[in-house]
N, CA, C and O atoms as a MOPAC input file, in Angstrom:
PM7 MOZYME 1SCF
protein

 N     70.78600 1    28.11500 1   100.61600 1
 C     70.08200 1    29.12700 1   101.39300 1
 C     70.77800 1    30.47600 1   101.32200 1
 O     70.12000 1    31.51300 1   101.23000 1
 N     72.09300 1    30.46800 1   101.36300 1
 C     72.86400 1    31.69500 1   101.26200 1
 C     73.81500 1    31.54600 1   100.08700 1
 O     74.50600 1    30.53500 1    99.96000 1
 N     73.84500 1    32.54400 1    99.24300 1
 C     74.70800 1    32.50600 1    98.05900 1
 C     75.63900 1    33.70000 1    98.09400 1
 O     75.22400 1    34.81900 1    98.39300 1
 N     76.91600 1    33.44800 1    97.78400 1
 C     77.91700 1    34.50800 1    97.71800 1
 C     78.49400 1    34.53200 1    96.31300 1
 O     78.87700 1    33.49300 1    95.77500 1
 N     78.55600 1    35.71400 1    95.72100 1
 C     79.09800 1    35.85500 1    94.37500 1
 C     80.19500 1    36.89800 1    94.39400 1
 O     79.96300 1    38.06200 1    94.72000 1
 N     81.40400 1    36.46200 1    94.03700 1
 C     82.55500 1    37.36500 1    94.00600 1
 C     82.75900 1    37.91200 1    92.59400 1
 O     82.33300 1    37.30900 1    91.60900 1
 N     83.41700 1    39.05900 1    92.52100 1
 C     83.81700 1    39.64000 1    91.25200 1
 C     85.02400 1    40.53100 1    91.49100 1
 O     85.33900 1    40.87700 1    92.62900 1
 N     85.70000 1    40.90000 1    90.39800 1
 C     86.78200 1    41.85800 1    90.50200 1
 C     88.17500 1    41.28600 1    90.35500 1
 O     89.14900 1    42.03700 1    90.31700 1
 N     88.28700 1    39.97100 1    90.27200 1
 C     89.61600 1    39.39500 1    90.09300 1
 C     90.15700 1    39.65900 1    88.70800 1
 O     89.44600 1    40.16500 1    87.84000 1
 N     91.42300 1    39.31500 1    88.49900 1
 C     92.01200 1    39.50700 1    87.19100 1
 C     93.51000 1    39.47700 1    87.24200 1
 O     94.10800 1    39.03100 1    88.22000 1
 N     94.11800 1    39.96200 1    86.16600 1
 C     95.56400 1    40.00200 1    86.03100 1
 C     96.05200 1    41.43100 1    86.20500 1
 O     95.52400 1    42.35400 1    85.58300 1
 N     97.04900 1    41.61200 1    87.04300 1
 C     97.57700 1    42.94800 1    87.28900 1
 C     99.08700 1    42.84800 1    87.47000 1
 O     99.59900 1    41.81200 1    87.89400 1
 N     99.78700 1    43.91000 1    87.15100 1
 C    101.22800 1    43.93800 1    87.35300 1
 C    101.55300 1    44.21700 1    88.81500 1
 O    100.76000 1    44.82000 1    89.53900 1
 N    102.71200 1    43.77500 1    89.23000 1
 C    103.16600 1    44.04800 1    90.59100 1
 C    103.15200 1    45.55400 1    90.84100 1
 O    103.55300 1    46.35000 1    89.99100 1
 N    102.67700 1    45.92100 1    92.03200 1
 C    102.53300 1    47.32700 1    92.38200 1
 C    101.16300 1    47.90000 1    92.06000 1
 O    100.82600 1    49.00200 1    92.49200 1
 N    100.38400 1    47.15700 1    91.30600 1
 C     99.05500 1    47.61800 1    90.92400 1
 C     98.00700 1    47.35700 1    91.98800 1
 O     98.31000 1    46.91200 1    93.09500 1
 N     96.76500 1    47.64700 1    91.62200 1
 C     95.65100 1    47.52300 1    92.55700 1
 C     94.48100 1    46.77300 1    91.91600 1
 O     94.28800 1    46.79900 1    90.70100 1
 N     93.71700 1    46.11000 1    92.77000 1
 C     92.46500 1    45.48600 1    92.37700 1
 C     91.46800 1    45.65600 1    93.51100 1
 O     91.85400 1    45.78500 1    94.67300 1
 N     90.19900 1    45.65700 1    93.17500 1
 C     89.15200 1    45.69800 1    94.19100 1
 C     88.21400 1    44.52100 1    93.97000 1
 O     87.56600 1    44.40100 1    92.93000 1
 N     88.16200 1    43.66000 1    94.97400 1
 C     87.25300 1    42.52100 1    94.92500 1
 C     85.93200 1    42.89100 1    95.58300 1
 O     85.89200 1    43.63100 1    96.56600 1
 N     84.86200 1    42.36300 1    95.02200 1
 C     83.53200 1    42.57700 1    95.58900 1
 C     82.84600 1    41.23800 1    95.79800 1
 O     83.10100 1    40.27500 1    95.07400 1
 N     81.98700 1    41.19000 1    96.77900 1
 C     81.21100 1    39.98100 1    97.05700 1
 C     79.82200 1    40.40900 1    97.50600 1
 O     79.67200 1    41.26500 1    98.37900 1
 N     78.82100 1    39.80800 1    96.90200 1
 C     77.43900 1    40.09700 1    97.26700 1
 C     76.78700 1    38.83500 1    97.80900 1
 O     76.85200 1    37.77400 1    97.18800 1
 N     76.16300 1    38.95700 1    98.96600 1
 C     75.45200 1    37.83400 1    99.57300 1
 C     73.95600 1    37.95900 1    99.29400 1
 O     73.40400 1    39.05900 1    99.29300 1
 N     73.31500 1    36.83000 1    99.06000 1
 C     71.87000 1    36.82400 1    98.84200 1
 C     71.28700 1    35.54700 1    99.43300 1
 O     72.01000 1    34.60600 1    99.75800 1
 N     69.95500 1    35.53600 1    99.56600 1
 C     69.28900 1    34.34800 1   100.10400 1
 C     68.70500 1    34.61200 1   101.47500 1
 O     68.35400 1    35.74400 1   101.80900 1
 N     68.60500 1    33.55300 1   102.26700 1
 C     67.98500 1    33.62900 1   103.59300 1
 C     69.00700 1    34.10200 1   104.62200 1
 O     69.61300 1    33.30600 1   105.33900 1
 N     69.17600 1    35.40300 1   104.67100 1
 C     70.16500 1    35.97800 1   105.59500 1
 C     69.42300 1    36.75600 1   106.66500 1
 O     68.90000 1    37.84000 1   106.40900 1
 N     69.38000 1    36.20200 1   107.85400 1
 C     68.77000 1    36.90400 1   108.98000 1
 C     69.81700 1    37.68000 1   109.76000 1
 O     69.56800 1    38.77700 1   110.26000 1
 N     70.99400 1    37.07600 1   109.84800 1
 C     72.06100 1    37.70300 1   110.62900 1
 C     73.40500 1    37.43200 1   109.96100 1
 O     73.65300 1    36.33800 1   109.45300 1
 N     74.26900 1    38.44800 1   109.97100 1
 C     75.65100 1    38.29600 1   109.51500 1
 C     76.55400 1    38.59700 1   110.70300 1
 O     76.60700 1    39.73100 1   111.17900 1
 N     77.25700 1    37.58400 1   111.17600 1
 C     78.19600 1    37.79500 1   112.28000 1
 C     79.50200 1    38.39000 1   111.78200 1
 O     80.09500 1    39.25300 1   112.42800 1
 N     79.93300 1    37.91900 1   110.63600 1
 C     81.18000 1    38.40200 1   110.06200 1
 C     81.24100 1    38.02800 1   108.59400 1
 O     80.61400 1    37.06700 1   108.15000 1
 N     82.00300 1    38.80300 1   107.85900 1
 C     82.32800 1    38.46200 1   106.47800 1
 C     83.83900 1    38.55200 1   106.32500 1
 O     84.50700 1    39.29400 1   107.04500 1
 N     84.35900 1    37.80000 1   105.39500 1
 C     85.80900 1    37.72500 1   105.28600 1
 C     86.23600 1    37.36600 1   103.87200 1
 O     85.43800 1    36.92200 1   103.04700 1
 N     87.50600 1    37.57200 1   103.62400 1
 C     88.15800 1    37.11900 1   102.40100 1
 C     89.25800 1    36.13300 1   102.78600 1
 O     90.06200 1    36.39300 1   103.68200 1
 N     89.27400 1    35.01600 1   102.10000 1
 C     90.33000 1    34.02700 1   102.22400 1
 C     90.98100 1    33.88100 1   100.85200 1
 O     90.42700 1    34.30200 1    99.83700 1
 N     92.15600 1    33.28100 1   100.84400 1
 C     92.78400 1    32.97200 1    99.57000 1
 C     93.45100 1    31.61000 1    99.64600 1
 O     93.82000 1    31.12100 1   100.71400 1
 N     93.58700 1    31.02500 1    98.48000 1
 C     94.19400 1    29.69700 1    98.40700 1
 C     95.09400 1    29.61700 1    97.18400 1
 O     94.67500 1    29.84800 1    96.05000 1
 N     96.34600 1    29.28000 1    97.46100 1
 C     97.30600 1    29.01500 1    96.40600 1
 C     97.24100 1    27.52400 1    96.12600 1
 O     97.09200 1    26.71700 1    97.04400 1
 N     97.35400 1    27.16500 1    94.86400 1
 C     97.23700 1    25.76700 1    94.46700 1
 C     98.17100 1    24.88600 1    95.29000 1
 O     99.37200 1    25.14200 1    95.37000 1
 N     97.60100 1    23.83700 1    95.90300 1
 C     98.39400 1    22.90400 1    96.68300 1
 C     98.60400 1    23.31000 1    98.12300 1
 O     99.22900 1    22.58300 1    98.89500 1
 N     98.07700 1    24.48400 1    98.49200 1
 C     98.25200 1    24.95600 1    99.86700 1
 C     96.90400 1    25.12600 1   100.53700 1
 O     95.85600 1    25.10900 1    99.89100 1
 N     96.95800 1    25.29100 1   101.86900 1
 C     95.73200 1    25.49300 1   102.63300 1
 C     95.15200 1    26.87300 1   102.39000 1
 O     95.87300 1    27.83700 1   102.13200 1
 N     93.83200 1    26.94600 1   102.47700 1
 C     93.17500 1    28.23500 1   102.38200 1
 C     93.54000 1    29.05800 1   103.62000 1
 O     93.54800 1    28.53800 1   104.73600 1
 N     93.84200 1    30.34000 1   103.41900 1
 C     94.25300 1    31.18800 1   104.53200 1
 C     93.39900 1    32.44800 1   104.59700 1
 O     92.92700 1    32.95900 1   103.58200 1
 N     93.21600 1    32.93100 1   105.82100 1
 C     92.46200 1    34.15900 1   106.02700 1
 C     93.27900 1    35.35400 1   105.54900 1
 O     94.45600 1    35.48500 1   105.88500 1
 N     92.65500 1    36.21300 1   104.77400 1
 C     93.29000 1    37.44700 1   104.33000 1
 C     92.82200 1    38.61000 1   105.19800 1
 O     93.63500 1    39.36800 1   105.72800 1
 N     91.50800 1    38.74300 1   105.33600 1
 C     90.94600 1    39.84000 1   106.12300 1
 C     89.51400 1    39.48900 1   106.51000 1
 O     88.82300 1    38.77000 1   105.78800 1
 N     89.08100 1    40.00100 1   107.65100 1
 C     87.70200 1    39.77500 1   108.08500 1
 C     87.15100 1    41.04700 1   108.69900 1
 O     87.89500 1    41.92100 1   109.14500 1
 N     85.82600 1    41.12900 1   108.71100 1
 C     85.14800 1    42.26700 1   109.32600 1
 C     83.91000 1    41.74900 1   110.03500 1
 O     83.10300 1    41.02900 1   109.44700 1
 N     83.76400 1    42.11600 1   111.29600 1
 C     82.63800 1    41.63500 1   112.09100 1
 C     81.43100 1    42.54400 1   111.92900 1
 O     81.50400 1    43.58800 1   111.28100 1
 N     80.31600 1    42.12900 1   112.53100 1
 C     79.11100 1    42.94200 1   112.48800 1
 C     79.32900 1    44.27400 1   113.19200 1
 O     78.63800 1    45.25300 1   112.90800 1
 N     80.28600 1    44.31100 1   114.10700 1
 C     80.61900 1    45.54900 1   114.78600 1
 C     81.72900 1    46.33300 1   114.10900 1
 O     82.26100 1    47.29500 1   114.66300 1
 N     82.07300 1    45.89600 1   112.88200 1
 C     83.07800 1    46.57800 1   112.05000 1
 C     84.50600 1    46.42100 1   112.55000 1
 O     85.38500 1    47.18800 1   112.15800 1
 N     84.74600 1    45.45000 1   113.39900 1
 C     86.11900 1    45.14800 1   113.78100 1
 C     86.79300 1    44.39300 1   112.64700 1
 O     86.25000 1    43.41600 1   112.13100 1
 N     87.96600 1    44.84600 1   112.26700 1
 C     88.67300 1    44.22500 1   111.14700 1
 C     89.92400 1    43.49300 1   111.62800 1
 O     90.54400 1    43.86100 1   112.62600 1
 N     90.26400 1    42.46100 1   110.89600 1
 C     91.45500 1    41.66900 1   111.14600 1
 C     92.13900 1    41.41800 1   109.82200 1
 O     91.47800 1    41.17700 1   108.81200 1
 N     93.47200 1    41.47400 1   109.82000 1
 C     94.23500 1    41.26300 1   108.59900 1
 C     95.36900 1    40.27300 1   108.83300 1
 O     95.94600 1    40.20100 1   109.91800 1
 N     95.66600 1    39.52100 1   107.79800 1
 C     96.87400 1    38.70100 1   107.83000 1
 C     98.07600 1    39.64500 1   107.83200 1
 O     98.03400 1    40.71800 1   107.23100 1
 N     99.13700 1    39.23700 1   108.51000 1
 C    100.32800 1    40.09000 1   108.59200 1
 C    100.85400 1    40.43200 1   107.20000 1
 O    101.36600 1    41.53000 1   106.97800 1
 N    100.72700 1    39.49900 1   106.27300 1
 C    101.29600 1    39.68100 1   104.94200 1
 C    100.59500 1    40.76000 1   104.12400 1
 O    101.13600 1    41.22500 1   103.12200 1
 N     99.39200 1    41.16300 1   104.54300 1
 C     98.65000 1    42.15900 1   103.75300 1
 C     98.39400 1    43.45200 1   104.52100 1
 O     97.83200 1    44.39500 1   103.96500 1
 N     98.79100 1    43.50900 1   105.77200 1
 C     98.56800 1    44.72300 1   106.56200 1
 C     99.21500 1    45.92100 1   105.90000 1
 O    100.36200 1    45.86700 1   105.45600 1
 N     98.45200 1    47.01100 1   105.84400 1
 C     98.95100 1    48.22900 1   105.23100 1
 C     98.76900 1    48.28000 1   103.72900 1
 O     98.96700 1    49.33000 1   103.11900 1
 N     98.39200 1    47.15500 1   103.11700 1
 C     98.20400 1    47.11400 1   101.66400 1
 C     96.74900 1    46.82700 1   101.29000 1
 O     96.24600 1    47.35900 1   100.30000 1
 N     96.08000 1    45.99800 1   102.06800 1
 C     94.69400 1    45.60800 1   101.77600 1
 C     93.75000 1    46.25800 1   102.77600 1
 O     94.10600 1    46.47500 1   103.93400 1
 N     92.54400 1    46.56400 1   102.31500 1
 C     91.52100 1    47.11200 1   103.19100 1
 C     90.20000 1    46.40500 1   102.93100 1
 O     89.72900 1    46.33800 1   101.79500 1
 N     89.60800 1    45.87700 1   104.00300 1
 C     88.30000 1    45.23900 1   103.89100 1
 C     87.23400 1    46.22000 1   104.34100 1
 O     87.43000 1    46.97500 1   105.29400 1
 N     86.11000 1    46.20400 1   103.65200 1
 C     84.98900 1    47.05800 1   104.04300 1
 C     83.69700 1    46.31800 1   103.72200 1
 O     83.67200 1    45.36800 1   102.93900 1
 N     82.62600 1    46.78600 1   104.35600 1
 C     81.35300 1    46.09400 1   104.18200 1
 C     80.21400 1    47.10200 1   104.10200 1
 O     80.22400 1    48.12200 1   104.79100 1
 N     79.23900 1    46.80600 1   103.26000 1
 C     78.04500 1    47.62300 1   103.12500 1
 C     76.86600 1    46.66100 1   103.08700 1
 O     76.50300 1    46.14800 1   102.02900 1
 N     76.28200 1    46.42900 1   104.23700 1
 C     75.13200 1    45.53200 1   104.38000 1
 C     75.52500 1    44.12900 1   103.92100 1
 O     76.30300 1    43.46200 1   104.60300 1
 N     75.01100 1    43.66700 1   102.78700 1
 C     75.29400 1    42.29600 1   102.35000 1
 C     76.44200 1    42.24700 1   101.34700 1
 O     76.66500 1    41.21800 1   100.70900 1
 N     77.16500 1    43.34100 1   101.20700 1
 C     78.30100 1    43.37500 1   100.30500 1
 C     79.58800 1    43.54800 1   101.10500 1
 O     79.62800 1    44.27600 1   102.09700 1
 N     80.61900 1    42.87500 1   100.66000 1
 C     81.93300 1    43.04300 1   101.28100 1
 C     82.94200 1    43.26700 1   100.16400 1
 O     82.84300 1    42.68900 1    99.08200 1
 N     83.92100 1    44.12600 1   100.46100 1
 C     84.90200 1    44.51300 1    99.47100 1
 C     86.30600 1    44.26200 1   100.02000 1
 O     86.53000 1    44.24300 1   101.23000 1
 N     87.23900 1    44.07100 1    99.09400 1
 C     88.64300 1    43.97000 1    99.47000 1
 C     89.42700 1    44.84500 1    98.49800 1
 O     89.59700 1    44.49600 1    97.33000 1
 N     89.89700 1    45.97500 1    98.98900 1
 C     90.74800 1    46.85100 1    98.19400 1
 C     92.18200 1    46.38900 1    98.37500 1
 O     92.70300 1    46.36800 1    99.49000 1
 N     92.81400 1    46.01900 1    97.27200 1
 C     94.16800 1    45.48000 1    97.32500 1
 C     95.10500 1    46.41900 1    96.58300 1
 O     94.98800 1    46.60100 1    95.37200 1
 N     96.02800 1    47.00900 1    97.31600 1
 C     97.00600 1    47.92200 1    96.73100 1
 C     98.40600 1    47.34100 1    96.85200 1
 O     98.63800 1    46.40900 1    97.62200 1
 N     99.32200 1    47.89100 1    96.09700 1
 C    100.72400 1    47.45100 1    96.14100 1
 C    100.81900 1    45.94000 1    96.03200 1
 O    101.50200 1    45.29000 1    96.82300 1
 N    100.13700 1    45.39700 1    95.05900 1
 C    100.08100 1    43.94400 1    94.92000 1
 C    101.44100 1    43.35400 1    94.58100 1
 O    102.24600 1    43.95800 1    93.87300 1
 N    101.67100 1    42.15800 1    95.10700 1
 C    102.92100 1    41.44300 1    94.90000 1
 C    102.62800 1    40.10100 1    94.21400 1
 O    101.51700 1    39.58200 1    94.32000 1
 N    103.60700 1    39.54800 1    93.52200 1
 C    103.38500 1    38.23600 1    92.89200 1
 C    102.91900 1    37.16800 1    93.88800 1
 O    102.16300 1    36.26900 1    93.52200 1
 N    103.36200 1    37.26400 1    95.12300 1
 C    102.94500 1    36.27500 1    96.11900 1
 C    101.50000 1    36.44200 1    96.56300 1
 O    100.99600 1    35.61900 1    97.32700 1
 N    100.82500 1    37.48500 1    96.10500 1
 C     99.39100 1    37.62800 1    96.35900 1
 C     98.55800 1    36.82600 1    95.36500 1
 O     97.33900 1    36.73200 1    95.50300 1
 N     99.21300 1    36.25500 1    94.37500 1
 C     98.50700 1    35.45500 1    93.37900 1
 C     97.83900 1    34.25800 1    94.03500 1
 O     98.49300 1    33.46100 1    94.70700 1
 N     96.52600 1    34.13600 1    93.83700 1
 C     95.75600 1    33.07100 1    94.46800 1
 C     94.31000 1    33.16300 1    94.00600 1
 O     93.91500 1    34.11500 1    93.33300 1
 N     93.53100 1    32.16200 1    94.37600 1
 C     92.07600 1    32.25700 1    94.24100 1
 C     91.54300 1    32.85000 1    95.54200 1
 O     91.82900 1    32.34400 1    96.62700 1
 N     90.77800 1    33.90900 1    95.42800 1
 C     90.24500 1    34.60200 1    96.59300 1
 C     88.77600 1    34.21700 1    96.77800 1
 O     87.98200 1    34.24700 1    95.83800 1
 N     88.44100 1    33.85600 1    98.01700 1
 C     87.08500 1    33.39400 1    98.35200 1
 C     86.43900 1    34.32300 1    99.36400 1
 O     87.07100 1    34.75200 1   100.32900 1
 N     85.19600 1    34.61900 1    99.13300 1
 C     84.37700 1    35.37300 1   100.07700 1
 C     83.75400 1    34.39700 1   101.06600 1
 O     83.36100 1    33.29000 1   100.69700 1
 N     83.66800 1    34.81700 1   102.31800 1
 C     83.11200 1    33.96600 1   103.36500 1
 C     82.11700 1    34.75200 1   104.20800 1
 O     82.33000 1    35.92900 1   104.49700 1
 N     81.04200 1    34.10200 1   104.59500 1
 C     80.04000 1    34.72400 1   105.46600 1
 C     79.72400 1    33.76800 1   106.60800 1
 O     79.47700 1    32.58100 1   106.39200 1
 N     79.73800 1    34.29200 1   107.80200 1
 C     79.31300 1    33.52800 1   108.97800 1
 C     78.01900 1    34.14700 1   109.47000 1
 O     77.97300 1    35.32200 1   109.83300 1
 N     76.98300 1    33.34900 1   109.47500 1
 C     75.65200 1    33.82900 1   109.84600 1
 C     74.63500 1    32.99800 1   109.11500 1
 O     74.80800 1    31.78900 1   108.96700 1
 N     73.55300 1    33.64300 1   108.64400 1
 C     72.57600 1    32.90900 1   107.86700 1
 C     71.15400 1    33.08900 1   108.35200 1
 O     70.82200 1    34.10900 1   108.95700 1
 N     70.29800 1    32.08400 1   108.08500 1
 C     68.88700 1    32.18400 1   108.46700 1
 C     68.71900 1    32.25600 1   109.98500 1
 O     69.62700 1    31.91600 1   110.74300 1
 N     67.54800 1    32.70200 1   110.40600 1
 C     67.25500 1    32.82500 1   111.82000 1
 C     67.45700 1    31.49700 1   112.53500 1
 O     67.02600 1    30.44800 1   112.05700 1
 N     68.11500 1    31.55600 1   113.68000 1
 C     68.32500 1    30.35900 1   114.48600 1
 C     69.46700 1    29.49400 1   114.03300 1
 O     69.67900 1    28.41800 1   114.59300 1
 N     70.21200 1    29.92800 1   113.03500 1
 C     71.34400 1    29.14100 1   112.54000 1
 C     72.60200 1    29.99000 1   112.52300 1
 O     72.54300 1    31.21900 1   112.52700 1
 N     73.72400 1    29.32000 1   112.50400 1
 C     75.01400 1    29.98900 1   112.33800 1
 C     75.80400 1    29.15900 1   111.35000 1
 O     76.49400 1    28.20700 1   111.71600 1
 N     75.68500 1    29.54400 1   110.07800 1
 C     76.34800 1    28.79500 1   109.03500 1
 C     77.65300 1    29.43800 1   108.61900 1
 O     77.98900 1    30.54700 1   109.03400 1
 N     78.37700 1    28.71100 1   107.78700 1
 C     79.66800 1    29.16300 1   107.25200 1
 C     79.58300 1    28.98000 1   105.73900 1
 O     79.61800 1    27.85600 1   105.23800 1
 N     79.47100 1    30.08400 1   105.02300 1
 C     79.18100 1    30.02500 1   103.59300 1
 C     80.35200 1    30.55700 1   102.77500 1
 O     81.08200 1    31.45000 1   103.20600 1
 N     80.51100 1    29.98100 1   101.57900 1
 C     81.62300 1    30.34100 1   100.70300 1
 C     81.13700 1    30.69800 1    99.30600 1
 O     80.15000 1    30.15400 1    98.81200 1
 N     81.85200 1    31.61800 1    98.68900 1
 C     81.64200 1    31.90400 1    97.28600 1
 C     82.42300 1    30.92900 1    96.42800 1
 O     83.09000 1    30.03000 1    96.94100 1
 N     82.33700 1    31.11200 1    95.11900 1
 C     82.97400 1    30.18200 1    94.19600 1
 C     84.43600 1    30.52300 1    93.95600 1
 O     85.18200 1    29.71600 1    93.40100 1
 N     84.84500 1    31.70900 1    94.36900 1
 C     86.23500 1    32.11900 1    94.21800 1
 C     86.46600 1    32.95500 1    92.97200 1
 O     85.77600 1    32.80600 1    91.96300 1
 N     87.44500 1    33.83100 1    93.06300 1
 C     87.84500 1    34.65100 1    91.92000 1
 C     89.36500 1    34.67500 1    91.86000 1
 O     90.02900 1    34.86200 1    92.88000 1
 N     89.91100 1    34.48900 1    90.67700 1
 C     91.35700 1    34.38500 1    90.50800 1
 C     91.99500 1    35.76600 1    90.47600 1
 O     91.53900 1    36.66300 1    89.76700 1
 N     93.04800 1    35.91800 1    91.24700 1
 C     93.88600 1    37.11600 1    91.20600 1
 C     95.29200 1    36.68100 1    90.81500 1
 O     95.89300 1    35.82800 1    91.46700 1
 N     95.80200 1    37.26800 1    89.75800 1
 C     97.14300 1    36.94700 1    89.29000 1
 C     97.95500 1    38.22800 1    89.20600 1
 O     97.56300 1    39.18500 1    88.53900 1
 N     99.10100 1    38.23300 1    89.89800 1
 C     99.97800 1    39.39900 1    89.91800 1
 C    101.27000 1    39.02500 1    89.21000 1
 O    101.99100 1    38.12900 1    89.64800 1
 N    101.55000 1    39.70500 1    88.13400 1
 C    102.75800 1    39.41000 1    87.36200 1
 C    103.91700 1    40.29100 1    87.82600 1
 O    103.73000 1    41.43200 1    88.24900 1
 N    105.10600 1    39.73000 1    87.73300 1
 C    106.29300 1    40.48300 1    88.19900 1
 C    106.88800 1    41.31400 1    87.07700 1
 O    107.88400 1    42.00800 1    87.28400 1

């Protein structure tokens, strides 16, 4: 019903920048929040940044001051600056909302970000 497609991942040197994009499509009546999570192989998926329908943003302590989340209707972006090798992970787009009368939790397929030292 709801599809999320991420783009923008890749390989970058430490100190560099990347911008991730995610586009939502399908039966979207309401979006409560959109977010970016990341997962390192063998570890739990963790929240990187989120933005609510009221534009309130939240960031993981590890990315504060370096990453910026923004949203434009059904698109959400993650501007990542001053990247570090420990930022290497698969990044997933998340949407909370969905069709009328529902509150779903939807995920994209993920995009790999690799930061070389």
